[in-house]
CSV table of C-alpha atoms in Angstrom, one decimal:
chain,number,residue,atom,x,y,z
A,1,MET,CA,163.2,39.8,-109.1
A,2,GLY,CA,165.5,36.9,-109.9
A,3,LYS,CA,164.5,33.4,-111.0
A,4,GLU,CA,165.5,31.9,-107.7
A,5,HIS,CA,162.7,34.1,-106.1
A,6,ARG,CA,160.0,33.4,-108.7
A,7,LEU,CA,160.2,29.6,-108.2
A,8,PRO,CA,159.6,29.5,-104.4
A,9,GLU,CA,156.9,32.3,-104.7
A,10,ARG,CA,155.0,30.3,-107.4
A,11,ARG,CA,155.2,27.1,-105.3
A,12,GLN,CA,154.0,28.9,-102.2
A,13,GLN,CA,151.1,30.3,-104.2
A,14,ILE,CA,150.3,26.9,-105.7
A,15,LEU,CA,150.1,25.5,-102.1
A,16,GLU,CA,147.8,28.3,-101.1
A,17,VAL,CA,145.3,27.8,-104.0
A,18,VAL,CA,145.4,24.0,-103.6
A,19,GLN,CA,144.8,24.4,-99.9
A,20,ASP,CA,141.8,26.7,-100.6
A,21,ALA,CA,140.3,24.5,-103.3
A,22,GLY,CA,141.1,21.2,-101.7
A,23,GLN,CA,142.0,19.7,-105.1
A,24,LEU,CA,143.1,21.1,-108.4
A,25,SER,CA,144.2,19.6,-111.7
A,26,VAL,CA,147.4,20.3,-113.6
A,27,ALA,CA,145.5,22.0,-116.4
A,28,GLU,CA,143.7,24.3,-113.9
A,29,LEU,CA,147.0,25.3,-112.2
A,30,SER,CA,148.8,25.7,-115.6
A,31,ALA,CA,146.1,28.2,-116.7
A,32,GLN,CA,146.0,30.0,-113.4
A,33,PHE,CA,149.8,30.5,-113.2
A,34,ASP,CA,150.4,30.9,-116.9
A,35,VAL,CA,153.1,28.3,-117.1
A,36,SER,CA,153.3,25.0,-118.9
A,37,GLU,CA,151.8,21.8,-117.6
A,38,VAL,CA,155.3,20.4,-117.5
A,39,THR,CA,156.4,23.1,-115.1
A,40,ILE,CA,153.3,22.6,-112.9
A,41,ARG,CA,154.0,18.8,-112.8
A,42,GLN,CA,157.6,19.6,-111.7
A,43,ASP,CA,156.3,22.0,-109.0
A,44,LEU,CA,153.8,19.5,-107.7
A,45,GLN,CA,156.3,16.7,-107.7
A,46,ALA,CA,158.7,18.8,-105.6
A,47,LEU,CA,156.0,19.8,-103.2
A,48,SER,CA,154.8,16.3,-102.9
A,49,GLU,CA,158.3,14.9,-102.2
A,50,GLN,CA,158.5,17.5,-99.3
A,51,GLY,CA,155.2,16.3,-97.9
A,52,PHE,CA,153.3,19.6,-98.5
A,53,LEU,CA,150.6,18.1,-100.8
A,54,LEU,CA,149.5,14.8,-102.3
A,55,ARG,CA,149.9,14.1,-106.0
A,56,THR,CA,146.9,12.6,-107.8
A,57,ARG,CA,146.5,11.4,-111.3
A,58,GLY,CA,146.5,14.8,-113.2
A,59,GLY,CA,146.6,17.1,-110.2
A,60,ALA,CA,147.1,17.5,-106.4
A,61,LEU,CA,145.3,17.3,-103.1
A,62,SER,CA,145.9,19.6,-100.1
A,63,VAL,CA,147.3,18.2,-96.9
A,64,ASN,CA,146.6,21.4,-95.1
A,65,THR,CA,150.3,22.2,-94.4
A,66,MET,CA,152.5,25.0,-95.5
A,67,PRO,CA,156.3,25.0,-95.9
A,68,GLU,CA,158.4,27.8,-94.6
A,69,PHE,CA,159.8,29.8,-97.4
A,70,SER,CA,162.6,32.4,-97.0
A,71,PHE,CA,161.8,35.6,-95.1
A,72,ASP,CA,162.3,37.7,-98.2
A,73,VAL,CA,159.8,35.7,-100.2
A,74,ARG,CA,157.2,35.6,-97.4
A,75,GLN,CA,157.6,39.4,-96.8
A,76,HIS,CA,156.2,40.1,-100.3
A,77,GLN,CA,153.2,37.8,-99.9
A,78,HIS,CA,150.0,39.7,-99.0
A,79,ALA,CA,152.1,42.8,-98.3
A,80,ALA,CA,149.0,45.2,-98.4
A,81,GLN,CA,147.2,43.2,-95.7
A,82,LYS,CA,150.3,43.0,-93.6
A,83,ALA,CA,150.9,46.8,-93.8
A,84,LYS,CA,147.3,47.5,-92.6
A,85,ILE,CA,147.8,45.0,-89.7
A,86,GLY,CA,151.1,46.6,-88.9
A,87,GLN,CA,149.7,50.1,-88.7
A,88,ALA,CA,146.8,48.9,-86.4
A,89,ALA,CA,149.3,47.1,-84.2
A,90,ALA,CA,151.5,50.1,-83.8
A,91,ASN,CA,148.5,52.1,-82.6
A,92,LEU,CA,148.5,50.0,-79.5
A,93,VAL,CA,151.9,51.1,-78.5
A,94,SER,CA,152.6,54.1,-76.2
A,95,HIS,CA,155.7,56.3,-75.8
A,96,GLY,CA,158.0,54.7,-73.3
A,97,ASP,CA,156.8,51.2,-73.7
A,98,THR,CA,158.9,48.1,-73.8
A,99,ILE,CA,157.6,45.7,-76.5
A,100,PHE,CA,158.6,42.4,-78.0
A,101,LEU,CA,158.6,41.7,-81.7
A,102,ASP,CA,158.9,38.2,-83.0
A,103,ALA,CA,160.6,37.2,-86.3
A,104,SER,CA,157.5,36.9,-88.4
A,105,THR,CA,157.0,38.9,-91.6
A,106,THR,CA,153.6,40.3,-90.3
A,107,VAL,CA,155.2,41.6,-87.1
A,108,HIS,CA,158.0,43.1,-89.2
A,109,ALA,CA,155.3,45.2,-91.0
A,110,ILE,CA,154.8,47.0,-87.6
A,111,ILE,CA,158.3,48.5,-87.7
A,112,PRO,CA,157.8,51.5,-90.1
A,113,TYR,CA,155.0,52.7,-87.8
A,114,LEU,CA,157.1,52.6,-84.6
A,115,LYS,CA,159.7,55.0,-85.7
A,116,ASP,CA,157.8,58.1,-84.6
A,117,TYR,CA,157.7,56.8,-81.0
A,118,SER,CA,160.2,58.1,-78.4
A,119,GLU,CA,161.8,56.3,-75.5
A,120,LEU,CA,160.7,53.0,-76.9
A,121,THR,CA,162.5,49.7,-76.0
A,122,VAL,CA,162.2,46.9,-78.5
A,123,ILE,CA,163.2,43.4,-77.6
A,124,THR,CA,163.4,41.1,-80.6
A,125,ASN,CA,164.9,37.9,-81.8
A,126,SER,CA,164.7,39.1,-85.4
A,127,LEU,CA,167.9,40.3,-87.0
A,128,LYS,CA,165.8,41.9,-89.8
A,129,ALA,CA,163.9,43.9,-87.2
A,130,ALA,CA,167.1,45.1,-85.5
A,131,ILE,CA,168.6,46.2,-88.8
A,132,SER,CA,165.4,48.0,-89.8
A,133,LEU,CA,165.6,50.0,-86.6
A,134,LEU,CA,169.2,51.2,-87.1
A,135,ASP,CA,167.9,54.6,-88.4
A,136,ALA,CA,165.7,55.1,-85.3
A,137,PRO,CA,168.3,56.0,-82.6
A,138,GLN,CA,165.6,57.0,-80.1
A,139,ILE,CA,164.5,53.3,-80.0
A,140,GLN,CA,166.6,51.0,-77.8
A,141,VAL,CA,166.9,47.6,-79.4
A,142,ILE,CA,167.7,44.5,-77.3
A,143,LEU,CA,168.7,41.2,-79.0
A,144,PRO,CA,168.8,38.0,-77.0
A,145,GLY,CA,171.7,35.6,-77.7
A,146,GLY,CA,171.0,32.3,-79.4
A,147,SER,CA,171.6,30.3,-82.5
A,148,LEU,CA,171.0,31.7,-86.0
A,149,ARG,CA,167.9,30.4,-87.7
A,150,ARG,CA,168.3,31.2,-91.4
A,151,GLU,CA,164.7,30.7,-92.5
A,152,SER,CA,163.4,33.5,-90.3
A,153,ILE,CA,166.7,35.4,-90.0
A,154,SER,CA,166.3,35.2,-86.2
A,155,LEU,CA,168.1,34.1,-83.1
A,156,VAL,CA,166.5,31.2,-81.2
A,157,ASP,CA,167.5,29.7,-77.9
A,158,PRO,CA,165.1,27.7,-75.7
A,159,MET,CA,167.4,28.4,-72.7
A,160,CYS,CA,166.6,32.2,-72.6
A,161,ASP,CA,165.2,32.4,-69.1
A,162,ASP,CA,168.2,34.3,-67.7
A,163,PHE,CA,167.9,37.0,-70.4
A,164,LEU,CA,164.2,37.4,-69.7
A,165,ARG,CA,164.0,37.2,-66.0
A,166,ASP,CA,164.0,40.9,-65.1
A,167,ILE,CA,162.4,42.4,-68.1
A,168,ASN,CA,158.9,43.9,-67.9
A,169,ILE,CA,157.2,43.9,-71.3
A,170,GLN,CA,154.0,45.9,-71.9
A,171,ILE,CA,153.1,44.3,-75.3
A,172,GLY,CA,154.3,41.4,-77.3
A,173,PHE,CA,153.5,41.0,-81.0
A,174,PHE,CA,153.4,37.5,-82.4
A,175,GLY,CA,152.8,36.2,-85.9
A,176,ALA,CA,151.5,32.7,-86.4
A,177,ARG,CA,150.8,30.0,-89.0
A,178,GLY,CA,147.3,29.5,-87.7
A,179,VAL,CA,144.7,30.3,-85.1
A,180,THR,CA,141.7,28.4,-83.9
A,181,GLY,CA,139.5,28.4,-80.9
A,182,ASP,CA,140.8,25.2,-79.5
A,183,GLU,CA,144.5,25.4,-80.4
A,184,GLY,CA,145.1,29.1,-80.1
A,185,LEU,CA,148.1,30.5,-82.0
A,186,THR,CA,150.3,27.8,-83.6
A,187,ASP,CA,153.5,27.6,-85.5
A,188,VAL,CA,155.8,25.1,-87.1
A,189,ASN,CA,159.4,25.4,-85.9
A,190,GLN,CA,160.1,24.0,-82.4
A,191,ASN,CA,162.9,26.4,-81.6
A,192,GLU,CA,160.9,29.4,-82.7
A,193,VAL,CA,157.9,28.2,-80.8
A,194,ALA,CA,160.0,27.8,-77.6
A,195,MET,CA,161.1,31.4,-77.9
A,196,LYS,CA,157.6,32.6,-78.4
A,197,ARG,CA,156.2,30.6,-75.5
A,198,ALA,CA,158.9,32.1,-73.2
A,199,MET,CA,158.0,35.6,-74.4
A,200,VAL,CA,154.3,35.1,-74.1
A,201,GLU,CA,154.8,34.3,-70.4
A,202,ARG,CA,156.5,37.7,-69.9
A,203,CYS,CA,154.2,40.0,-71.8
A,204,ARG,CA,151.4,41.9,-70.0
A,205,ARG,CA,149.5,42.0,-73.3
A,206,VAL,CA,149.8,39.4,-76.0
A,207,VAL,CA,148.8,40.5,-79.5
A,208,GLY,CA,148.6,38.1,-82.4
A,209,VAL,CA,149.0,39.6,-85.9
A,210,LEU,CA,148.0,37.4,-88.8
A,211,ASP,CA,146.1,37.7,-92.0
A,212,SER,CA,142.8,36.0,-92.6
A,213,ARG,CA,144.4,33.0,-94.6
A,214,LYS,CA,145.7,31.7,-91.2
A,215,TRP,CA,142.3,31.7,-89.5
A,216,GLY,CA,141.0,28.2,-89.0
A,217,LYS,CA,144.4,26.7,-89.8
A,218,ILE,CA,146.5,24.6,-87.3
A,219,ALA,CA,150.2,24.2,-87.4
A,220,ALA,CA,152.3,21.7,-85.4
A,221,TYR,CA,152.8,23.5,-82.1
A,222,THR,CA,150.7,25.8,-79.9
A,223,PHE,CA,152.7,28.7,-78.4
A,224,ALA,CA,149.7,30.7,-76.9
A,225,ASN,CA,146.3,29.4,-76.1
A,226,LEU,CA,143.3,31.7,-76.2
A,227,GLU,CA,143.4,32.3,-72.4
A,228,GLN,CA,146.9,33.9,-72.9
A,229,ILE,CA,145.9,36.1,-75.9
A,230,ASP,CA,144.5,39.5,-75.4
A,231,THR,CA,144.1,40.8,-78.9
A,232,LEU,CA,144.1,39.4,-82.5
A,233,ILE,CA,144.6,41.8,-85.4
A,234,THR,CA,143.7,40.7,-88.9
A,235,ASP,CA,142.3,41.8,-92.2
A,236,ASN,CA,138.5,41.8,-92.8
A,237,ASP,CA,138.1,38.4,-94.4
A,238,PRO,CA,138.2,35.7,-91.7
A,239,SER,CA,135.2,33.5,-91.0
A,240,ASP,CA,132.5,35.4,-89.2
A,241,ALA,CA,131.8,32.3,-87.1
A,242,LEU,CA,135.4,31.9,-86.0
A,243,VAL,CA,135.7,35.6,-85.1
A,244,ARG,CA,132.5,35.3,-83.1
A,245,GLN,CA,133.8,32.2,-81.4
A,246,ILE,CA,137.1,33.8,-80.4
A,247,ARG,CA,135.4,37.0,-79.2
A,248,GLU,CA,133.2,34.9,-77.0
A,249,ARG,CA,136.4,33.6,-75.4
A,250,HIS,CA,137.1,37.2,-74.3
A,251,VAL,CA,139.8,37.9,-77.0
A,252,GLU,CA,139.6,41.3,-78.7
A,253,VAL,CA,139.5,40.9,-82.5
A,254,ILE,CA,140.5,44.0,-84.5
A,255,LEU,CA,139.6,43.9,-88.2
A,256,VAL,CA,141.4,46.3,-90.6
């Protein structure tokens, strides 16, 4: 992996550990990531300038936000959990279904497990998903038009009603930056959220796929409230209290 990938990966991991701990010192981060304190200070300064954490004397404080790194970087983060979630999600699909896949990396992890299905129609705004399905000619892939969004390698277009009007979708799979009982599924980019909201409205079953780090987190925009969500699939580490709260709201939670 090239240097240009190591830097954003390390900075994302720094944000995650600071977020989990609430506050960490430069010395603690230097020891944890096995880089110099000078390097850590540069990382913290860059992240602070982007508004993702607060610099303190000798360390950093979490502001409970996460930047959007490139798709390729995010795809390699927590890959084992995403693979388990993807397999469980694919088990909900039946031959002949029409499904929607959003452009998140967790939803992308479903694709390897879909290739054994026949007469499947996949609607997706993810160029990565479409390319990954090129070797599955039995699966029809439909891409909506729109503007290229480079961070997620996706097509986004809030004016997508004409494309969606006559499509019946059995299941829609959606990744998210966060889920809570009050805010539902949330994400950060307005254009991506607009696409997700439109698709949620047209899916008979809405399935959220997100690892346990996202539970209890809130991003800027809600695209599906709990009343719109049928199922959440996650790994086995979310808060028991939050899982119980969401199940009490009649949302199925599948732990893998």
